[in-house]
mmCIF file of C-alpha atoms and ligand atoms in Angstrom:
data_model
loop_
_atom_site.group_PDB
_atom_site.id
_atom_site.type_symbol
_atom_site.label_atom_id
_atom_site.label_comp_id
_atom_site.label_asym_id
_atom_site.label_seq_id
_atom_site.Cartn_x
_atom_site.Cartn_y
_atom_site.Cartn_z
ATOM 1 C CA MET V 1 13.593 -21.071 74.652
ATOM 2 C CA PHE V 2 12.044 -19.982 71.339
ATOM 3 C CA GLN V 3 12.261 -16.928 69.185
ATOM 4 C CA PRO V 4 8.659 -15.263 69.914
ATOM 5 C CA ASP V 5 7.916 -14.752 66.056
ATOM 6 C CA LEU V 6 8.851 -18.608 65.548
ATOM 7 C CA LEU V 7 5.532 -19.195 64.209
ATOM 8 C CA SER V 8 4.589 -16.001 62.406
ATOM 9 C CA GLY V 9 2.897 -15.981 59.097
ATOM 10 C CA LYS V 10 1.753 -19.967 59.871
ATOM 11 C CA ARG V 11 -1.760 -20.315 59.715
ATOM 12 C CA ILE V 12 -2.660 -23.509 61.676
ATOM 13 C CA LEU V 13 -5.441 -25.826 62.183
ATOM 14 C CA VAL V 14 -5.925 -27.926 65.336
ATOM 15 C CA THR V 15 -8.433 -30.730 65.673
ATOM 16 C CA GLY V 16 -9.734 -31.430 68.914
ATOM 17 C CA GLY V 17 -8.388 -27.676 69.570
ATOM 18 C CA GLY V 18 -11.082 -26.731 72.330
ATOM 19 C CA THR V 19 -9.692 -28.450 75.188
ATOM 20 C CA GLY V 20 -6.822 -30.660 76.537
ATOM 21 C CA LEU V 21 -3.509 -30.906 74.936
ATOM 22 C CA GLY V 22 -5.130 -29.483 71.568
ATOM 23 C CA LYS V 23 -5.956 -26.280 73.592
ATOM 24 C CA SER V 24 -2.261 -26.234 75.134
ATOM 25 C CA MET V 25 -0.754 -26.313 72.025
ATOM 26 C CA GLY V 26 -3.192 -23.959 70.223
ATOM 27 C CA LYS V 27 -1.910 -21.245 73.338
ATOM 28 C CA ARG V 28 1.720 -21.807 72.747
ATOM 29 C CA PHE V 29 1.341 -21.622 68.836
ATOM 30 C CA VAL V 30 -0.422 -18.254 69.280
ATOM 31 C CA GLU V 31 2.153 -17.178 71.643
ATOM 32 C CA LEU V 32 4.746 -17.794 68.876
ATOM 33 C CA GLY V 33 2.901 -15.894 66.507
ATOM 34 C CA ALA V 34 0.775 -18.250 64.473
ATOM 35 C CA GLU V 35 -2.742 -17.536 63.260
ATOM 36 C CA LEU V 36 -4.933 -20.560 64.797
ATOM 37 C CA LEU V 37 -8.125 -22.383 63.626
ATOM 38 C CA ILE V 38 -9.414 -24.751 65.776
ATOM 39 C CA CYS V 39 -12.325 -27.198 65.561
ATOM 40 C CA GLY V 40 -14.234 -29.623 67.711
ATOM 41 C CA ARG V 41 -17.636 -31.126 68.425
ATOM 42 C CA ARG V 42 -18.808 -28.675 70.859
ATOM 43 C CA GLU V 43 -19.509 -25.118 69.698
ATOM 44 C CA ASN V 44 -19.659 -23.531 73.134
ATOM 45 C CA VAL V 45 -16.378 -25.194 74.093
ATOM 46 C CA LEU V 46 -14.698 -23.820 71.081
ATOM 47 C CA ALA V 47 -15.945 -20.163 71.181
ATOM 48 C CA GLU V 48 -14.706 -19.796 75.099
ATOM 49 C CA THR V 49 -11.410 -21.541 74.121
ATOM 50 C CA ALA V 50 -11.269 -19.046 71.209
ATOM 51 C CA ALA V 51 -11.760 -16.007 73.021
ATOM 52 C CA GLU V 52 -9.241 -17.104 75.896
ATOM 53 C CA LEU V 53 -6.522 -17.524 73.217
ATOM 54 C CA GLY V 54 -7.763 -14.577 71.427
ATOM 55 C CA LYS V 55 -6.532 -12.366 73.912
ATOM 56 C CA ILE V 56 -3.135 -13.523 73.640
ATOM 57 C CA SER V 57 -3.243 -13.619 69.696
ATOM 58 C CA ASN V 58 -2.986 -10.490 67.373
ATOM 59 C CA ARG V 59 -5.712 -12.000 65.424
ATOM 60 C CA ALA V 60 -9.108 -13.614 66.124
ATOM 61 C CA VAL V 61 -8.778 -17.331 66.829
ATOM 62 C CA ARG V 62 -11.433 -18.884 64.400
ATOM 63 C CA THR V 63 -13.488 -21.938 65.147
ATOM 64 C CA HIS V 64 -15.400 -24.568 63.334
ATOM 65 C CA SER V 65 -17.577 -27.189 64.886
ATOM 66 C CA ILE V 66 -17.380 -30.848 63.206
ATOM 67 C CA ASP V 67 -17.238 -34.406 64.049
ATOM 68 C CA ILE V 68 -14.391 -35.550 62.333
ATOM 69 C CA ARG V 69 -16.197 -38.738 61.677
ATOM 70 C CA ASP V 70 -17.964 -37.314 58.755
ATOM 71 C CA PRO V 71 -16.135 -36.954 56.021
ATOM 72 C CA ASP V 72 -18.199 -34.591 54.139
ATOM 73 C CA GLY V 73 -18.176 -32.288 57.204
ATOM 74 C CA VAL V 74 -14.198 -32.798 56.925
ATOM 75 C CA GLU V 75 -14.304 -31.496 53.257
ATOM 76 C CA ARG V 76 -16.537 -28.558 54.402
ATOM 77 C CA MET V 77 -14.254 -27.669 57.099
ATOM 78 C CA MET V 78 -11.241 -27.811 55.067
ATOM 79 C CA ASP V 79 -13.008 -25.291 52.329
ATOM 80 C CA TRP V 80 -13.467 -23.309 55.130
ATOM 81 C CA ALA V 81 -9.932 -23.353 56.849
ATOM 82 C CA PHE V 82 -8.513 -22.720 53.516
ATOM 83 C CA ALA V 83 -11.143 -19.966 52.028
ATOM 84 C CA ASP V 84 -8.745 -17.124 53.066
ATOM 85 C CA GLY V 85 -5.710 -18.705 51.553
ATOM 86 C CA ALA V 86 -4.167 -21.834 52.546
ATOM 87 C CA ILE V 87 -3.397 -23.033 56.145
ATOM 88 C CA ASP V 88 0.309 -23.997 56.819
ATOM 89 C CA ILE V 89 -0.278 -26.910 59.313
ATOM 90 C CA LEU V 90 -2.595 -29.258 60.454
ATOM 91 C CA VAL V 91 -2.723 -30.921 63.765
ATOM 92 C CA ASN V 92 -4.392 -34.140 64.076
ATOM 93 C CA ASN V 93 -5.348 -34.156 67.565
ATOM 94 C CA ALA V 94 -8.694 -34.903 68.199
ATOM 95 C CA ALA V 95 -9.015 -38.542 69.928
ATOM 96 C CA GLY V 96 -11.621 -40.786 71.564
ATOM 97 C CA ASN V 97 -10.605 -43.333 73.698
ATOM 98 C CA PHE V 98 -11.791 -44.997 76.926
ATOM 99 C CA ILE V 99 -10.730 -48.267 78.916
ATOM 100 C CA ALA V 100 -12.419 -51.483 78.688
ATOM 101 C CA LYS V 101 -12.202 -55.171 78.684
ATOM 102 C CA THR V 102 -11.898 -55.675 75.152
ATOM 103 C CA GLU V 103 -14.343 -58.701 75.001
ATOM 104 C CA THR V 104 -17.002 -56.246 76.332
ATOM 105 C CA LEU V 105 -16.810 -54.048 73.524
ATOM 106 C CA SER V 106 -19.705 -53.549 71.052
ATOM 107 C CA HIS V 107 -19.171 -52.810 67.483
ATOM 108 C CA ARG V 108 -20.373 -49.339 68.111
ATOM 109 C CA ALA V 109 -17.962 -49.198 70.873
ATOM 110 C CA VAL V 110 -15.006 -49.982 68.448
ATOM 111 C CA ASP V 111 -16.202 -47.836 65.324
ATOM 112 C CA SER V 112 -16.437 -44.806 67.936
ATOM 113 C CA VAL V 113 -12.882 -44.724 68.647
ATOM 114 C CA LEU V 114 -11.657 -46.037 65.103
ATOM 115 C CA GLY V 115 -14.206 -43.659 63.536
ATOM 116 C CA ILE V 116 -12.535 -40.508 65.135
ATOM 117 C CA VAL V 117 -8.959 -41.399 65.746
ATOM 118 C CA LEU V 118 -8.213 -43.483 62.592
ATOM 119 C CA HIS V 119 -10.594 -42.610 59.950
ATOM 120 C CA GLY V 120 -11.175 -38.819 60.869
ATOM 121 C CA THR V 121 -7.256 -38.158 61.364
ATOM 122 C CA THR V 122 -7.348 -39.727 57.749
ATOM 123 C CA TYR V 123 -10.005 -37.636 56.616
ATOM 124 C CA CYS V 124 -8.330 -34.599 57.634
ATOM 125 C CA THR V 125 -5.194 -35.537 56.308
ATOM 126 C CA LEU V 126 -6.124 -36.302 52.979
ATOM 127 C CA ALA V 127 -8.243 -33.290 52.842
ATOM 128 C CA ALA V 128 -5.461 -31.098 53.533
ATOM 129 C CA GLY V 129 -2.805 -32.868 51.710
ATOM 130 C CA ARG V 130 -5.250 -32.796 48.373
ATOM 131 C CA ARG V 131 -5.410 -28.882 48.803
ATOM 132 C CA TRP V 132 -1.592 -28.227 49.524
ATOM 133 C CA ILE V 133 -0.662 -30.547 46.256
ATOM 134 C CA GLU V 134 -3.087 -28.788 43.999
ATOM 135 C CA ALA V 135 -2.082 -25.463 45.254
ATOM 136 C CA LYS V 136 1.699 -26.544 45.349
ATOM 137 C CA HIS V 137 1.779 -25.004 48.931
ATOM 138 C CA LYS V 138 3.894 -26.403 51.440
ATOM 139 C CA GLY V 139 2.439 -27.943 54.450
ATOM 140 C CA VAL V 140 2.965 -29.813 57.694
ATOM 141 C CA ILE V 141 0.878 -32.457 59.417
ATOM 142 C CA LEU V 142 1.613 -33.298 63.093
ATOM 143 C CA SER V 143 -0.430 -36.267 64.504
ATOM 144 C CA ILE V 144 -0.557 -36.713 68.447
ATOM 145 C CA LEU V 145 -0.112 -40.526 68.590
ATOM 146 C CA ALA V 146 0.495 -42.505 72.190
ATOM 147 C CA THR V 147 3.517 -44.859 72.961
ATOM 148 C CA TYR V 148 1.230 -47.785 72.625
ATOM 149 C CA ALA V 149 1.178 -47.132 68.763
ATOM 150 C CA TRP V 150 4.126 -49.673 68.245
ATOM 151 C CA THR V 151 3.494 -51.787 71.395
ATOM 152 C CA GLY V 152 -0.196 -52.504 71.414
ATOM 153 C CA SER V 153 -1.866 -51.962 74.714
ATOM 154 C CA PRO V 154 -4.541 -54.057 76.691
ATOM 155 C CA PHE V 155 -7.799 -52.350 77.627
ATOM 156 C CA VAL V 156 -7.413 -49.530 75.032
ATOM 157 C CA VAL V 157 -7.374 -51.816 72.156
ATOM 158 C CA PRO V 158 -9.236 -49.619 69.433
ATOM 159 C CA SER V 159 -7.031 -46.782 70.260
ATOM 160 C CA ALA V 160 -4.009 -48.866 70.019
ATOM 161 C CA MET V 161 -5.065 -50.100 66.517
ATOM 162 C CA ALA V 162 -6.079 -46.481 65.325
ATOM 163 C CA LYS V 163 -2.853 -45.110 66.643
ATOM 164 C CA ALA V 164 -0.675 -47.397 65.013
ATOM 165 C CA GLY V 165 -2.526 -46.898 61.928
ATOM 166 C CA VAL V 166 -2.230 -42.986 61.959
ATOM 167 C CA LEU V 167 1.507 -44.172 62.548
ATOM 168 C CA ALA V 168 1.992 -45.748 59.406
ATOM 169 C CA LEU V 169 -0.027 -42.845 57.561
ATOM 170 C CA MET V 170 2.266 -40.389 58.939
ATOM 171 C CA GLN V 171 5.308 -42.732 57.676
ATOM 172 C CA SER V 172 3.771 -43.576 54.628
ATOM 173 C CA LEU V 173 3.178 -40.103 53.425
ATOM 174 C CA ALA V 174 6.460 -38.471 54.778
ATOM 175 C CA VAL V 175 7.715 -40.599 51.716
ATOM 176 C CA GLU V 176 4.807 -40.019 49.254
ATOM 177 C CA TRP V 177 4.147 -36.513 49.748
ATOM 178 C CA GLY V 178 7.819 -35.467 50.974
ATOM 179 C CA GLY V 179 8.857 -34.212 47.659
ATOM 180 C CA LYS V 180 5.818 -32.400 47.126
ATOM 181 C CA GLY V 181 6.440 -30.077 50.339
ATOM 182 C CA ILE V 182 4.446 -31.686 52.600
ATOM 183 C CA ARG V 183 6.365 -32.840 55.724
ATOM 184 C CA THR V 184 4.741 -35.254 58.378
ATOM 185 C CA VAL V 185 5.686 -35.601 62.004
ATOM 186 C CA SER V 186 4.019 -37.701 65.362
ATOM 187 C CA ILE V 187 4.487 -36.996 69.026
ATOM 188 C CA ALA V 188 3.716 -39.985 70.967
ATOM 189 C CA PRO V 189 2.839 -38.510 74.515
ATOM 190 C CA GLY V 190 3.244 -40.477 77.686
ATOM 191 C CA PRO V 191 0.660 -39.521 80.475
ATOM 192 C CA PHE V 192 -0.304 -35.756 80.313
ATOM 193 C CA PRO V 193 -3.329 -34.865 82.518
ATOM 194 C CA THR V 194 -6.354 -33.648 80.803
ATOM 195 C CA LYS V 195 -9.890 -34.024 81.893
ATOM 196 C CA GLY V 196 -11.175 -36.027 78.544
ATOM 197 C CA ALA V 197 -8.499 -38.832 79.276
ATOM 198 C CA TRP V 198 -8.186 -38.811 82.945
ATOM 199 C CA ASP V 199 -12.133 -39.281 83.119
ATOM 200 C CA ARG V 200 -11.926 -42.175 80.755
ATOM 201 C CA LEU V 201 -8.560 -43.675 81.435
ATOM 202 C CA VAL V 202 -7.485 -43.387 85.094
ATOM 203 C CA PRO V 203 -9.646 -45.167 87.300
ATOM 204 C CA PRO V 204 -9.648 -43.299 90.563
ATOM 205 C CA ALA V 205 -8.311 -45.610 92.760
ATOM 206 C CA MET V 206 -5.363 -45.854 90.437
ATOM 207 C CA ALA V 207 -4.759 -42.177 89.881
ATOM 208 C CA ASP V 208 -1.610 -42.074 92.179
ATOM 209 C CA ARG V 209 0.046 -45.445 90.975
ATOM 210 C CA TRP V 210 -0.557 -43.981 87.377
ATOM 211 C CA GLU V 211 0.649 -40.532 88.015
ATOM 212 C CA LYS V 212 4.081 -41.546 89.899
ATOM 213 C CA ALA V 213 5.068 -44.424 87.444
ATOM 214 C CA GLY V 214 7.773 -44.312 85.039
ATOM 215 C CA PRO V 215 11.479 -43.836 85.902
ATOM 216 C CA MET V 216 11.055 -40.136 86.471
ATOM 217 C CA LYS V 217 7.730 -40.650 88.604
ATOM 218 C CA ARG V 218 5.612 -37.921 87.443
ATOM 219 C CA VAL V 219 3.315 -37.278 84.223
ATOM 220 C CA GLY V 220 3.859 -34.757 81.582
ATOM 221 C CA GLU V 221 3.475 -30.986 81.701
ATOM 222 C CA HIS V 222 1.608 -29.453 78.728
ATOM 223 C CA ILE V 223 4.092 -26.936 77.911
ATOM 224 C CA GLU V 224 6.657 -29.730 77.613
ATOM 225 C CA LEU V 225 4.608 -31.139 74.944
ATOM 226 C CA ALA V 226 3.384 -27.735 73.514
ATOM 227 C CA ASN V 227 6.929 -27.005 73.034
ATOM 228 C CA LEU V 228 7.871 -30.137 71.166
ATOM 229 C CA ALA V 229 4.910 -29.561 69.126
ATOM 230 C CA ALA V 230 5.953 -25.993 68.158
ATOM 231 C CA TYR V 231 9.333 -26.931 67.286
ATOM 232 C CA LEU V 232 8.408 -29.788 64.918
ATOM 233 C CA VAL V 233 5.783 -27.735 63.094
ATOM 234 C CA SER V 234 8.402 -24.662 62.784
ATOM 235 C CA ASP V 235 10.514 -24.525 60.151
ATOM 236 C CA MET V 236 13.515 -25.222 62.301
ATOM 237 C CA ALA V 237 12.395 -28.724 62.046
ATOM 238 C CA ASP V 238 12.356 -28.675 58.107
ATOM 239 C CA TYR V 239 14.437 -31.770 57.801
ATOM 240 C CA ILE V 240 12.361 -33.941 60.076
ATOM 241 C CA ASN V 241 10.081 -36.013 58.048
ATOM 242 C CA GLY V 242 8.027 -38.913 59.151
ATOM 243 C CA ASP V 243 9.481 -39.345 62.612
ATOM 244 C CA CYS V 244 7.488 -39.968 65.747
ATOM 245 C CA ILE V 245 9.304 -38.157 69.042
ATOM 246 C CA THR V 246 8.171 -39.979 72.397
ATOM 247 C CA ILE V 247 7.776 -37.556 75.321
ATOM 248 C CA ASP V 248 7.002 -39.901 78.205
ATOM 249 C CA GLY V 249 10.014 -39.726 80.556
ATOM 250 C CA GLY V 250 11.019 -43.226 79.550
ATOM 251 C CA ARG V 251 7.825 -44.754 80.709
ATOM 252 C CA TRP V 252 7.098 -47.033 77.801
ATOM 253 C CA LEU V 253 11.008 -48.292 77.836
ATOM 254 C CA GLN V 254 10.682 -48.966 81.634
ATOM 255 C CA GLY V 255 7.780 -51.170 80.770
ATOM 256 C CA ALA V 256 9.525 -53.066 77.846
ATOM 257 C CA SER V 257 12.844 -53.426 79.774
ATOM 258 C CA MET V 258 13.600 -57.066 81.181
ATOM 259 C CA PHE V 259 15.180 -55.597 84.586
ATOM 260 C CA HIS V 260 13.275 -52.498 85.416
ATOM 261 C CA HIS V 261 11.958 -54.056 88.641
ATOM 262 C CA LEU V 262 15.316 -53.828 90.109
ATOM 263 C CA SER V 263 15.106 -49.900 90.708
ATOM 264 C CA ALA V 264 13.095 -51.224 93.791
ATOM 265 C CA LEU V 265 16.349 -53.037 95.250
ATOM 266 C CA THR V 266 18.046 -51.249 98.026
ATOM 267 C CA GLU V 267 21.738 -50.437 98.693
ATOM 268 C CA GLU V 268 21.875 -53.533 101.185
ATOM 269 C CA GLN V 269 20.403 -55.700 98.546
ATOM 270 C CA TRP V 270 22.894 -54.785 95.981
ATOM 271 C CA ALA V 271 25.531 -55.004 98.446
ATOM 272 C CA ALA V 272 24.528 -58.170 99.756
ATOM 273 C CA MET V 273 24.477 -59.724 96.021
ATOM 274 C CA ARG V 274 28.234 -58.291 95.224
ATOM 275 C CA PRO V 275 30.640 -61.358 94.867
ATOM 276 C CA LYS V 276 32.634 -61.387 97.981
ATOM 277 C CA LYS V 277 36.614 -60.922 97.539
ATOM 278 C CA SER V 278 38.274 -64.097 98.510
HETATM 279 C C1 HXC Z 301 -17.465 -49.326 76.921
HETATM 280 C C2 HXC Z 301 -17.943 -47.831 76.178
HETATM 281 C C3 HXC Z 301 -17.450 -46.667 76.955
HETATM 282 C C4 HXC Z 301 -16.971 -47.513 78.046
HETATM 283 C C5 HXC Z 301 -18.626 -45.761 75.334
HETATM 284 N N1 HXC Z 301 -18.893 -46.982 74.958
HETATM 285 N N2 HXC Z 301 -17.931 -45.442 76.410
HETATM 286 N N3 HXC Z 301 -18.152 -48.968 75.993
HETATM 287 N N4 HXC Z 301 -16.876 -48.891 77.747
HETATM 288 N N5 HXC Z 301 -16.342 -46.713 78.914
HETATM 289 C C6 HXC Z 301 -19.546 -47.151 73.994
HETATM 290 C C7 HXC Z 301 -21.156 -46.900 74.039
HETATM 291 O O1 HXC Z 301 -21.907 -47.714 74.784
HETATM 292 C C8 HXC Z 301 -21.423 -46.948 72.681
HETATM 293 O O2 HXC Z 301 -21.877 -48.294 72.146
HETATM 294 C C9 HXC Z 301 -20.292 -46.421 71.731
HETATM 295 O O3 HXC Z 301 -19.264 -46.803 72.595
HETATM 296 C C10 HXC Z 301 -20.596 -45.288 71.339
HETATM 297 O O4 HXC Z 301 -20.878 -44.477 72.426
HETATM 298 P P1 HXC Z 301 -21.495 -42.985 72.675
HETATM 299 O O5 HXC Z 301 -21.154 -42.364 73.835
HETATM 300 O O6 HXC Z 301 -22.633 -42.940 71.906
HETATM 301 O O7 HXC Z 301 -20.235 -42.215 71.420
HETATM 302 P P2 HXC Z 301 -19.713 -40.569 71.072
HETATM 303 O O8 HXC Z 301 -20.847 -39.751 71.901
HETATM 304 O O9 HXC Z 301 -19.629 -40.839 69.646
HETATM 305 O O10 HXC Z 301 -18.520 -40.594 71.863
HETATM 306 C C11 HXC Z 301 -17.245 -41.237 71.538
HETATM 307 C C12 HXC Z 301 -16.429 -41.835 72.674
HETATM 308 C C13 HXC Z 301 -16.203 -40.758 73.946
HETATM 309 C C14 HXC Z 301 -14.874 -42.238 72.245
HETATM 310 C C15 HXC Z 301 -16.790 -42.977 73.109
HETATM 311 O O11 HXC Z 301 -15.410 -41.314 74.964
HETATM 312 C C16 HXC Z 301 -15.912 -39.557 73.593
HETATM 313 O O12 HXC Z 301 -16.608 -38.733 73.055
HETATM 314 N N6 HXC Z 301 -14.091 -39.290 73.658
HETATM 315 C C17 HXC Z 301 -13.719 -38.048 73.372
HETATM 316 C C18 HXC Z 301 -12.540 -37.470 73.883
HETATM 317 C C19 HXC Z 301 -11.718 -38.667 74.754
HETATM 318 O O13 HXC Z 301 -11.784 -39.885 74.528
HETATM 319 N N7 HXC Z 301 -10.428 -38.094 75.137
HETATM 320 C C20 HXC Z 301 -9.562 -38.815 75.674
HETATM 321 C C21 HXC Z 301 -8.497 -39.335 74.399
HETATM 322 S S1 HXC Z 301 -7.024 -39.687 75.221
HETATM 323 P P3 HXC Z 301 -23.319 -49.208 72.234
HETATM 324 O O14 HXC Z 301 -23.464 -50.423 71.811
HETATM 325 O O15 HXC Z 301 -23.834 -48.888 73.561
HETATM 326 O O16 HXC Z 301 -24.140 -47.999 71.443
HETATM 327 C C22 HXC Z 301 -6.315 -40.835 73.809
HETATM 328 C C23 HXC Z 301 -4.839 -41.220 73.814
HETATM 329 C C24 HXC Z 301 -4.438 -41.362 75.703
HETATM 330 O O17 HXC Z 301 -6.785 -40.819 72.980
HETATM 331 C C25 HXC Z 301 -3.055 -41.805 75.960
HETATM 332 C C26 HXC Z 301 -2.717 -42.089 77.176
HETATM 333 C C27 HXC Z 301 -1.301 -42.071 77.733
#
């Protein structure tokens, strides 16, 4: 689908790049020629991923352990990432989330999700953007959202609040920084199985229902999201700025549409409802 050198010469930092969707995007980026930097909280996980992805890259994958809730730590990470020359692309992928009845959430529970998703993403975005603006270097910021960024969602309320905030951040900066050569894009994925998300978000008794929902009755494959990410961060998408692309098989539209339950009607039921010719 892509030229093998689509991302050649691009230096990309992926937050939460050691596991899940961050790892899948990182893999696709190096396959397409990018130099990859990944960060996350667990040094051993980062090292394992770097070793694995380093085998398909012509350069070592570099790692930095960090909790992006720490703004000083984010500044130190960006000093590290920009030390040998500017990065070209920041992927805001690191997230935290769990299902809970909202009235049971403690302050610390709310803060943990907002801290990672809203504050951490903002710290990373500003730290990279400031450096790009100062150096007059072009940059791309890709943020991974969720389709409930614009609908809200029960039972994951701090995540919905945070993703909505990140969408606003991306849209705002598209305008404020677009003229400075910095482009922002977002992806709103539906369900793409990862251990981190499934352990926290899918009650085992509901896994089948969750995985078979939506018009296409399936979940996403990582390569589908990774290819979209590769396109959006590439120069081929240079005129896409501030937009958020949904990749969910039409699932959120089904949830929002008034008559989606009619998919369950049989041909006989449809036939029985047709007006009779007199
Ligand atoms: C209620 C919970 C909870 C739960 C944690 N807490 N899990 N409360 N229900 N299931 C509370 C804790 O009791 C504590 O509050 C507070 O939250 C902080 O918890 P810690 O474990 O101390 O925090 P920390 O170690 O920083 O972990 C952060 C985390 C965790 C967000 C809570 O889940 C995490 O590390 N997640 C990272 C990976 C992840 O979430 N991946 C999924 C992303 S999916 P008290 O008051 O007790 O001290 C995604 C989009 C999905 O974002 C889109 C789907 C379509």
